[in-house]
CSV table of N, CA and C in Angstrom, one decimal:
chain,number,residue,atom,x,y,z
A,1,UNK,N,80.1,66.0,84.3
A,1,UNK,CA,79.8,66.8,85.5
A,1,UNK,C,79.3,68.2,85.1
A,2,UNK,N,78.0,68.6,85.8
A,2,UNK,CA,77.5,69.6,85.1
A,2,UNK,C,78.1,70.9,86.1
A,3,UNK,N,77.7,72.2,85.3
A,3,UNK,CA,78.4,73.5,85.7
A,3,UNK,C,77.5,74.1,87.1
A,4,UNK,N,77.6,74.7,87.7
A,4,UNK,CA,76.8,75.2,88.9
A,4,UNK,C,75.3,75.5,88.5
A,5,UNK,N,74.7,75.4,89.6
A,5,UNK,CA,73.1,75.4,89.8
A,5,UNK,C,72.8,77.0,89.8
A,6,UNK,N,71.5,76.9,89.9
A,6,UNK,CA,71.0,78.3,90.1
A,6,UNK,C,71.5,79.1,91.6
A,7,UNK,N,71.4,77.8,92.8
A,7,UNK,CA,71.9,78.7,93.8
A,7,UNK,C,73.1,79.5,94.1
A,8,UNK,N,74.7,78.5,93.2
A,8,UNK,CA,75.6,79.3,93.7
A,8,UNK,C,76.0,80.0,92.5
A,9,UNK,N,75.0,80.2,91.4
A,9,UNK,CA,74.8,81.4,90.5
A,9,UNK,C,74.6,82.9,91.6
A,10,UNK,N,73.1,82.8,92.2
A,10,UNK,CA,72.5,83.7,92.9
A,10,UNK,C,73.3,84.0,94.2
A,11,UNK,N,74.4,83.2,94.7
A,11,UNK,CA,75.0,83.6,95.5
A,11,UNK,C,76.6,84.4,94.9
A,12,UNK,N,76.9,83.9,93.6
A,12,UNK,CA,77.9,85.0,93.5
A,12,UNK,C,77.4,85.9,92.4
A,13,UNK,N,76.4,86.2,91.8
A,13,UNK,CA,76.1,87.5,91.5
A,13,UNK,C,76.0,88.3,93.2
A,14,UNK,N,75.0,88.1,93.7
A,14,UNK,CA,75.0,88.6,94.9
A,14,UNK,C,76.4,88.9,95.6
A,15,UNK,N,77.3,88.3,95.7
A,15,UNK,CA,78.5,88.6,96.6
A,15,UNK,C,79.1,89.7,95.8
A,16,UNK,N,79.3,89.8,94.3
A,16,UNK,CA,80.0,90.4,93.8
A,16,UNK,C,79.5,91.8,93.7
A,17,UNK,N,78.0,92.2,93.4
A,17,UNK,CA,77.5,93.1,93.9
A,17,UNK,C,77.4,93.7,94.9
A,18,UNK,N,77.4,92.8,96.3
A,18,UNK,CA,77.7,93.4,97.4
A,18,UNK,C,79.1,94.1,97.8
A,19,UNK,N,79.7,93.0,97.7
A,19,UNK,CA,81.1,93.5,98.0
A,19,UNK,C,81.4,94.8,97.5
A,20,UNK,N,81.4,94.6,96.2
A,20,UNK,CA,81.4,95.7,94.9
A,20,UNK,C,81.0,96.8,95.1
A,21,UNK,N,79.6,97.1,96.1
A,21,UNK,CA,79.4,98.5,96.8
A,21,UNK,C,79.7,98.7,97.7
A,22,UNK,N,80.3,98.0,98.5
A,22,UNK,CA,81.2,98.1,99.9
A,22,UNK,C,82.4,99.2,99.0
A,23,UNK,N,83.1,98.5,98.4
A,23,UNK,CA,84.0,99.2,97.6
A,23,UNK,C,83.8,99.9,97.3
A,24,UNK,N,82.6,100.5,96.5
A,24,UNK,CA,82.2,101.8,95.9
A,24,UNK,C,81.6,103.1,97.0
A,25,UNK,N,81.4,102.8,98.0
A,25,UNK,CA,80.8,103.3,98.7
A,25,UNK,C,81.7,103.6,99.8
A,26,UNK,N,83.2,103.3,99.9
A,26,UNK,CA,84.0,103.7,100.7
A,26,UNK,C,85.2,104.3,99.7
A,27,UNK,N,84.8,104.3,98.5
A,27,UNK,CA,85.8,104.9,97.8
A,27,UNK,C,84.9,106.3,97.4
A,28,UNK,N,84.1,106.7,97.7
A,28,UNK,CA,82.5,107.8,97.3
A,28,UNK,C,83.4,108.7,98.2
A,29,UNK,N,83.1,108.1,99.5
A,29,UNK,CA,83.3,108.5,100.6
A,29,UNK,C,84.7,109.5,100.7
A,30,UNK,N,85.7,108.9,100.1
A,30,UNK,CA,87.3,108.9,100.5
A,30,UNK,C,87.9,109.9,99.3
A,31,UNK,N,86.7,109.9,98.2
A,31,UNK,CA,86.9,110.9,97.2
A,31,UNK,C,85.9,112.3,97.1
A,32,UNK,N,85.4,112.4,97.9
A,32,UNK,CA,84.0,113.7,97.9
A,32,UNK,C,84.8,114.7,98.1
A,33,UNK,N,84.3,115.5,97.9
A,33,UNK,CA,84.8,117.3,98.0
A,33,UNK,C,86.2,117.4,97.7
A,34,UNK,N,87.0,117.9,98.8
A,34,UNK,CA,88.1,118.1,98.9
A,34,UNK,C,89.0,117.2,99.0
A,35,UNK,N,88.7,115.7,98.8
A,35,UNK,CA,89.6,114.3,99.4
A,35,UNK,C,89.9,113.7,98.0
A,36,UNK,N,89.6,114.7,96.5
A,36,UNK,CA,89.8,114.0,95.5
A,36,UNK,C,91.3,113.6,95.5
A,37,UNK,N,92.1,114.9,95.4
A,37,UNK,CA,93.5,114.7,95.1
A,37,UNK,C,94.2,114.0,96.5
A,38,UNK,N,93.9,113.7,97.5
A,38,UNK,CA,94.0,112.6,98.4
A,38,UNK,C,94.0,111.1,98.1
A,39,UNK,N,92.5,111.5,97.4
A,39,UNK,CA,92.3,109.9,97.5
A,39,UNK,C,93.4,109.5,96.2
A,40,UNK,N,93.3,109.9,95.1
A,40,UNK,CA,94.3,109.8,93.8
A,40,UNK,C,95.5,109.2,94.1
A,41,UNK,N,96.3,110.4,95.3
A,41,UNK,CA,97.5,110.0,95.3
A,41,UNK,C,97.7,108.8,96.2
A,42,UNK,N,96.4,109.0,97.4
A,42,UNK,CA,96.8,107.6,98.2
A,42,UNK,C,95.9,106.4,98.6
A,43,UNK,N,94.9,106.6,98.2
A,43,UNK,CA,93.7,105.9,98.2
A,43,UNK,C,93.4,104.9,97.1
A,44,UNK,N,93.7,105.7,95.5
A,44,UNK,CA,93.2,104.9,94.4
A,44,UNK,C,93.0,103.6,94.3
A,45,UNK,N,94.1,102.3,95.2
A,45,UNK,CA,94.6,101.3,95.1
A,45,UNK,C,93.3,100.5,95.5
A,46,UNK,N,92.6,101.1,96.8
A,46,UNK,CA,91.3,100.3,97.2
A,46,UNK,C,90.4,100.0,95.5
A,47,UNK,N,90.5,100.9,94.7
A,47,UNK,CA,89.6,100.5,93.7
A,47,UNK,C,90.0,99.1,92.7
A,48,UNK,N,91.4,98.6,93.2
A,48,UNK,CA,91.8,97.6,92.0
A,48,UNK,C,91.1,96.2,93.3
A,49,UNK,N,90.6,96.3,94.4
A,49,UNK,CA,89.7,95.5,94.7
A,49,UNK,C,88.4,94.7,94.1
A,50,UNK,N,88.2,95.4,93.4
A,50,UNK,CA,86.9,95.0,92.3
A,50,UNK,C,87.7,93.7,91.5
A,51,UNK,N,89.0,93.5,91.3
A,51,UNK,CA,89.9,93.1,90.2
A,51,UNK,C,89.5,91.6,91.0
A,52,UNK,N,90.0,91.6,92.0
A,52,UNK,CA,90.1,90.7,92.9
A,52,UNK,C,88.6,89.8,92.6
A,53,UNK,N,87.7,90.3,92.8
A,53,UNK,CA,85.8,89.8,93.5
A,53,UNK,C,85.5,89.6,92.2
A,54,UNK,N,86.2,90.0,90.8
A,54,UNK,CA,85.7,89.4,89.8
A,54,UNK,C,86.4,88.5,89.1
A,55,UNK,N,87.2,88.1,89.6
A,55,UNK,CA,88.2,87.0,89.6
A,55,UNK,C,87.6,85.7,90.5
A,56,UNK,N,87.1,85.9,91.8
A,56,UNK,CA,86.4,85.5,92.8
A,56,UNK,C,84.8,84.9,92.0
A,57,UNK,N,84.8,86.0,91.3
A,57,UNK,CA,83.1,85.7,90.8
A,57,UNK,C,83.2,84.6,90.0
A,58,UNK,N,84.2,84.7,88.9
A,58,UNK,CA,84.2,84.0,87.6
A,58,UNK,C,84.8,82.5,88.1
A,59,UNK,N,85.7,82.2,89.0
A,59,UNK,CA,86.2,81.3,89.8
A,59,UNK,C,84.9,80.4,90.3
A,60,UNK,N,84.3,81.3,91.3
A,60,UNK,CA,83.0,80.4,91.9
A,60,UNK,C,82.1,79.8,91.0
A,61,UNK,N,82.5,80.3,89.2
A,61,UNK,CA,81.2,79.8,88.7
A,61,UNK,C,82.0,79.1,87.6
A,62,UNK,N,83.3,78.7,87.7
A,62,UNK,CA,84.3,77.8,86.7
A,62,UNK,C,84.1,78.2,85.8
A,63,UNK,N,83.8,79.6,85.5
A,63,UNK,CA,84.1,80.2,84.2
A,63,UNK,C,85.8,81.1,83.9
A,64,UNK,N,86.0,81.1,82.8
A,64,UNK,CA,87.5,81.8,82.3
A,64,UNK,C,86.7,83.2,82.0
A,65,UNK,N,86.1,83.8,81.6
A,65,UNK,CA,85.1,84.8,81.0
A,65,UNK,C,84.2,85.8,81.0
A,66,UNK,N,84.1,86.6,81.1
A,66,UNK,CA,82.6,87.4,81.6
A,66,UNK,C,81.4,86.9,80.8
A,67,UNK,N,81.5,86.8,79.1
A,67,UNK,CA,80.9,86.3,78.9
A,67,UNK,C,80.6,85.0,79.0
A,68,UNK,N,81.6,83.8,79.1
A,68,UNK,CA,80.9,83.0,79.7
A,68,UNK,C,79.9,82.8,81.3
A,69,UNK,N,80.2,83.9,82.1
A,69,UNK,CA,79.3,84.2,83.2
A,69,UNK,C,77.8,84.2,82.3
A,70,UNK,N,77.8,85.3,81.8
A,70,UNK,CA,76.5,86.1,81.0
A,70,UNK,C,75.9,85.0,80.5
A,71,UNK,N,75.9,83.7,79.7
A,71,UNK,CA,76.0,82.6,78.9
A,71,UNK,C,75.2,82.0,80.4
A,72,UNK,N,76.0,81.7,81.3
A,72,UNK,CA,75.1,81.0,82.5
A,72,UNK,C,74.2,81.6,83.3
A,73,UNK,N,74.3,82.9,83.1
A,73,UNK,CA,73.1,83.6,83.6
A,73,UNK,C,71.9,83.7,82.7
A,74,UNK,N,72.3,83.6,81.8
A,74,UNK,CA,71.2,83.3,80.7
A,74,UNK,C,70.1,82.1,80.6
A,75,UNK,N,70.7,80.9,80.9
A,75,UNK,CA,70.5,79.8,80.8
A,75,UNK,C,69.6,79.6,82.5
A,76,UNK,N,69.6,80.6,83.1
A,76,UNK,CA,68.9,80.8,84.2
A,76,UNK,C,68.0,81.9,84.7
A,77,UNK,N,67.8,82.7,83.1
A,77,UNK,CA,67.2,83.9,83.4
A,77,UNK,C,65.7,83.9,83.5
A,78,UNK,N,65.0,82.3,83.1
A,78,UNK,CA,63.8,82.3,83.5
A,78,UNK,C,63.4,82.6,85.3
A,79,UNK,N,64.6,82.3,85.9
A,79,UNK,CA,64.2,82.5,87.2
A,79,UNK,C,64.6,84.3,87.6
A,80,UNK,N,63.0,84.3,88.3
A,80,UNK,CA,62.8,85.8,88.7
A,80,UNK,C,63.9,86.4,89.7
A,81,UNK,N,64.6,85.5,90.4
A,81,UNK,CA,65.8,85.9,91.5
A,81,UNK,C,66.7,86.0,90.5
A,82,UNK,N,66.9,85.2,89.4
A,82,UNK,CA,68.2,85.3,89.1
A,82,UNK,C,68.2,87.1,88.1
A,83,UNK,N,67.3,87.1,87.7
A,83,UNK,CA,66.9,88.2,86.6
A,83,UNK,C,67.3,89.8,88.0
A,84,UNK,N,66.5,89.1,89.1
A,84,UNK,CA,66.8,90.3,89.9
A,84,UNK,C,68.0,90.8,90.4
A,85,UNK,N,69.1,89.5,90.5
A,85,UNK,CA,70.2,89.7,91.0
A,85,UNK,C,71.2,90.1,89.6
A,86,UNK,N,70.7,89.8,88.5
A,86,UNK,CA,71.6,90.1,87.6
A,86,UNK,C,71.3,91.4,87.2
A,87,UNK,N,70.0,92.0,87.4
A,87,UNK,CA,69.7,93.7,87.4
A,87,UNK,C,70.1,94.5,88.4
A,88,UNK,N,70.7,94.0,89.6
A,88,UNK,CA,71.7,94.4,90.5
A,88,UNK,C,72.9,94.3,90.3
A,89,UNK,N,73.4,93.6,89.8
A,89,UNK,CA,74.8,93.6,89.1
A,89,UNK,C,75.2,94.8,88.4
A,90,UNK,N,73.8,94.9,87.1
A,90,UNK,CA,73.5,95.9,85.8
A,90,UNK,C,73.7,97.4,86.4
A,91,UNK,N,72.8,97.3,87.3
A,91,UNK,CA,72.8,98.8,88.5
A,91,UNK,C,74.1,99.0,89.0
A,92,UNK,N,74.6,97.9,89.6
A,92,UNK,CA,76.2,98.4,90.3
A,92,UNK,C,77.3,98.8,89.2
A,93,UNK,N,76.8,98.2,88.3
A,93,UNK,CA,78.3,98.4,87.4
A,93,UNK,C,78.0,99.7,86.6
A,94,UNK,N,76.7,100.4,86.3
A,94,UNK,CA,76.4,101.4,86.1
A,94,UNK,C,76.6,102.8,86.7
A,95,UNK,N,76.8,102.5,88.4
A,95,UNK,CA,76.8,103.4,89.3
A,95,UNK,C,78.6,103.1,89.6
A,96,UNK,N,79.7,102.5,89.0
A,96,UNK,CA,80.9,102.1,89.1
A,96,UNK,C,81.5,103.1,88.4
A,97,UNK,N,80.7,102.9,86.8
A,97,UNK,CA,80.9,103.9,86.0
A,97,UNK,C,80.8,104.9,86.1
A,98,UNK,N,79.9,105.6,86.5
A,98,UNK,CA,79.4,106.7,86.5
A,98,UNK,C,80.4,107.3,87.7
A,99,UNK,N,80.3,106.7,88.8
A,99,UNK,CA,82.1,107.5,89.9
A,99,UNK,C,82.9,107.2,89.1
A,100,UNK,N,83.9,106.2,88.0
A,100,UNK,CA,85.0,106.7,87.9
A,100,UNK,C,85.0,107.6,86.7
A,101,UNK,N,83.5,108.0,85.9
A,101,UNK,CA,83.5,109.5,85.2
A,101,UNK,C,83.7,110.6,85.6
A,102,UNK,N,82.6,110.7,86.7
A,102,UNK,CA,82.6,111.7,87.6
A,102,UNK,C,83.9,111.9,88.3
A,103,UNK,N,84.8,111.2,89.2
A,103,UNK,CA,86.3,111.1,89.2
A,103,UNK,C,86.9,111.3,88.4
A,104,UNK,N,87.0,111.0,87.0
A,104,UNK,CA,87.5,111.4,86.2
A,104,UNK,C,87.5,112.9,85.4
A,105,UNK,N,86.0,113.4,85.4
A,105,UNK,CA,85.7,114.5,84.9
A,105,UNK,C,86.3,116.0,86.2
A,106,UNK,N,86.4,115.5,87.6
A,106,UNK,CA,86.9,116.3,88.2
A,106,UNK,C,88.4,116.3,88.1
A,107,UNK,N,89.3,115.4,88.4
A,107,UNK,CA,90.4,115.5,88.0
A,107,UNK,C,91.1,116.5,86.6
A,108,UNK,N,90.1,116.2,85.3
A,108,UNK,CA,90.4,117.0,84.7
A,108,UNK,C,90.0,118.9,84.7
A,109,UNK,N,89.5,119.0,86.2
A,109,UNK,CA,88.8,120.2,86.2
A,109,UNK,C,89.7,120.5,86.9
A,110,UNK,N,90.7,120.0,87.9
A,110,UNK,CA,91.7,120.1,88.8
A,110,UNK,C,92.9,120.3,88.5
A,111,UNK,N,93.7,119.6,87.5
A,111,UNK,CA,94.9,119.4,87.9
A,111,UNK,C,95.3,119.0,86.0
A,112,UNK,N,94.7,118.2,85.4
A,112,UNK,CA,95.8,117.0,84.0
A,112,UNK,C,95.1,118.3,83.2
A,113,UNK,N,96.6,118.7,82.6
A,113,UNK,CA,96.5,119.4,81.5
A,113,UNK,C,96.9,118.3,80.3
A,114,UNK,N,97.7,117.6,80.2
A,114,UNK,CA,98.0,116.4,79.7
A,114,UNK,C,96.9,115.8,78.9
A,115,UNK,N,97.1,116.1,77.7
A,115,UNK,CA,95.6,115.2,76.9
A,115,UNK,C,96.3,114.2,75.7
A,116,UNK,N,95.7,112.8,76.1
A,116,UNK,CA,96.5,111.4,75.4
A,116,UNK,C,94.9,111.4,74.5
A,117,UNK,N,95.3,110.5,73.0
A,117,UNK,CA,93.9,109.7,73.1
A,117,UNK,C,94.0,108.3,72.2
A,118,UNK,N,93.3,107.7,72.4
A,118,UNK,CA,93.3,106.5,72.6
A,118,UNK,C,94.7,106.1,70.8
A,119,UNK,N,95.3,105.3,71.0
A,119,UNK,CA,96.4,104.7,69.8
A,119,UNK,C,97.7,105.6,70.0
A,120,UNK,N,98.1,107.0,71.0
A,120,UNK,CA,98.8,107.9,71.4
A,120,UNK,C,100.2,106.6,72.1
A,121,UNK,N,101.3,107.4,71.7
A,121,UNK,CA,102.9,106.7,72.4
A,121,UNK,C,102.5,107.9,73.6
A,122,UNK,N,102.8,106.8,75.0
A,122,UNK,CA,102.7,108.1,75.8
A,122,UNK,C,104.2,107.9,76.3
A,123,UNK,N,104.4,109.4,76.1
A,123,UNK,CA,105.6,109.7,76.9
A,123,UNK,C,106.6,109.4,77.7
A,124,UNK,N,108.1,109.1,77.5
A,124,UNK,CA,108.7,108.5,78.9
A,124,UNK,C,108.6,109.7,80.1
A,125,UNK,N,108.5,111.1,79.9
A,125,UNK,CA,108.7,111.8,80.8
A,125,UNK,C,107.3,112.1,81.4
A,126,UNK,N,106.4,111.5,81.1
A,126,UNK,CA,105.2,111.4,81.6
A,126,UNK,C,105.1,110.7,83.0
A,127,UNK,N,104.5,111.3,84.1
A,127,UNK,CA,104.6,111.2,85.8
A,127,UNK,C,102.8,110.7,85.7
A,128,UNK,N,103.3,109.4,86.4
A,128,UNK,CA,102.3,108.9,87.1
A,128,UNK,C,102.4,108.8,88.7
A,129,UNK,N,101.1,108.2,89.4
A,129,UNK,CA,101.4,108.1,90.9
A,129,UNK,C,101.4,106.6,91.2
A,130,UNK,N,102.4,105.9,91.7
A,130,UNK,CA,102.8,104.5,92.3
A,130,UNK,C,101.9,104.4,93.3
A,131,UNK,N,100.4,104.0,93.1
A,131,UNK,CA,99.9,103.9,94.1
A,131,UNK,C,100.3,102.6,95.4
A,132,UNK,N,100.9,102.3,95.2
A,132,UNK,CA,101.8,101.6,96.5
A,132,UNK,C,102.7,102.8,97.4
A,133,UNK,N,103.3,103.5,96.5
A,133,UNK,CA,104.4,104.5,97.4
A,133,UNK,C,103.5,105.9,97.8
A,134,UNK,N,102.7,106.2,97.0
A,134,UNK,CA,102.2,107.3,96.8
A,134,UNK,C,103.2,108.8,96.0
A,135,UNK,N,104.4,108.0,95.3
A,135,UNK,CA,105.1,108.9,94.8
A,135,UNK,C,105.0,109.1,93.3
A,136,UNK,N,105.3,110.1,93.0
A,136,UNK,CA,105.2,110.9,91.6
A,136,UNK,C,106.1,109.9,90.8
A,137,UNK,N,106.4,109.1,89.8
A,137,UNK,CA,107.2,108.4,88.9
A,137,UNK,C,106.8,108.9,87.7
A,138,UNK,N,108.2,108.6,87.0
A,138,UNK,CA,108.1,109.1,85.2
A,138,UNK,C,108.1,107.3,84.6
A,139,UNK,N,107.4,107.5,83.9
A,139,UNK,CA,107.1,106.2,82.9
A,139,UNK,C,108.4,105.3,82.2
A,140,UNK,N,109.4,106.5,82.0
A,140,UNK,CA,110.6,105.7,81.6
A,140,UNK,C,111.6,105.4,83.0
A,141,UNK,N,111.3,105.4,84.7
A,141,UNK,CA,111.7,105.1,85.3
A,141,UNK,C,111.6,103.5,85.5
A,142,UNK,N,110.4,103.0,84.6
A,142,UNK,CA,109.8,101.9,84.8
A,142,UNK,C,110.4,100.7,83.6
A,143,UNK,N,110.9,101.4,82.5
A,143,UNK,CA,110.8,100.8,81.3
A,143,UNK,C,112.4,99.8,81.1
A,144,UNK,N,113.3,100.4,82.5
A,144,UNK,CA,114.8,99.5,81.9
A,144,UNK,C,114.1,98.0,82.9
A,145,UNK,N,113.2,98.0,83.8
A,145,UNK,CA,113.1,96.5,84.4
A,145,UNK,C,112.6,95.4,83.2
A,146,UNK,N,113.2,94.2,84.1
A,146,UNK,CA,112.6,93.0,83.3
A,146,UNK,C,111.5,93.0,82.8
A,147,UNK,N,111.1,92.8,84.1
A,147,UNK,CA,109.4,92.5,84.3
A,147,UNK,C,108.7,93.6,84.5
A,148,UNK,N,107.3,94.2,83.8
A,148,UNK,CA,106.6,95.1,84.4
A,148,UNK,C,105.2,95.0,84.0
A,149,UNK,N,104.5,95.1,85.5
A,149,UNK,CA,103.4,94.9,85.2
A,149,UNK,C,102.7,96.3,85.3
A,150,UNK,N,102.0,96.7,84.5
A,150,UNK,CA,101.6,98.5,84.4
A,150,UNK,C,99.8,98.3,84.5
A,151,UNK,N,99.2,98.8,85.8
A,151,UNK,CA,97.8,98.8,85.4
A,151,UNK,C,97.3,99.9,85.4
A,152,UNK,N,96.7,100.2,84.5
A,152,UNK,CA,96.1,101.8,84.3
A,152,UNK,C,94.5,101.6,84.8
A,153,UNK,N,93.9,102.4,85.5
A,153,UNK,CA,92.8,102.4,85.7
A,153,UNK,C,91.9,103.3,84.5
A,154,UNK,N,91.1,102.4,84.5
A,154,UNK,CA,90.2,103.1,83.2
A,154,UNK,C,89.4,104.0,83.8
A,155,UNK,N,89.4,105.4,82.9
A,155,UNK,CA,88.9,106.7,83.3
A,155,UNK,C,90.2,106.9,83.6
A,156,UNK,N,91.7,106.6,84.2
A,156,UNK,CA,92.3,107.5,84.5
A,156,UNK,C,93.5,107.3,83.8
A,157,UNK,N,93.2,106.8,82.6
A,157,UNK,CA,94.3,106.6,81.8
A,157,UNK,C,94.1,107.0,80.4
């Protein structure tokens, strides 16, 4: 049984890109000017939607992988739609990055004196925000449970 066709290739590059700026473009919105440290402490959460539609993406195309996505877009890059929709993809994920820099780069012009870098033990008395509650937590408030699932958003971690 062979893997998906060209069309519901071109239909989920397409969806994931779309959606993907739906998302980007209401989180633009919700962080401009003065709504950064708003959106931070209560908005951030809309951005782990992307987590979702790319789970969604890799699903619709019975891949485990990103690169196995890339592998079947390849195998279809003779076609000019597909090339176009995967240069839409290239563009969104470009313009994803670049807000959560830009997000990122204000924040540190705002507020985190706090400087980690990358192989750093970070701190139990280190305060994050539970974007569910929108409350201030310290990291070792988190560390006696069983289970814990911690997602850091990149750029803000």
């Amino acid at each position: 049984m062979g893997g998906p066709g060209e069309p519901e290739l071109l239909k989920a590059l397409g969806e994931l890109s779309g959606a993907g700026r739906e998302i980007l473009v209401a989180a633009r919105a919700a962080s401009s000017g003065e709504l950064l440290q708003e959106f931070v402490s209560q908005k951030i959460g809309q951005l782990a939607g992307m987590i979702h539609l790319y789970v969604k993406f890799l699903n619709s195309l019975h891949v485990q992988k990103r690169s196995d996505a890339e592998d079947l877009w390849k195998a279809f890059y003779h076609s000019t739609s597909v090339q176009d929709e995967v240069e839409d993809l290239m563009q969104f994920e470009l313009e994803w990055n670049s807000f959560l820099s830009d997000v990122d780069a204000r924040l540190k012009a705002d507020c985190f004196q706090v400087q980690l870098s990358m192989g750093m033990q970070v701190p139990g008395h280190m305060t994050f925000t539970d974007v569910r509650s929108g409350k201030e937590v310290r990291l070792e408030e988190f560390l006696h449970q069983e289970k814990l699932l911690l997602v850091l958003l990149r750029h803000f971690a």
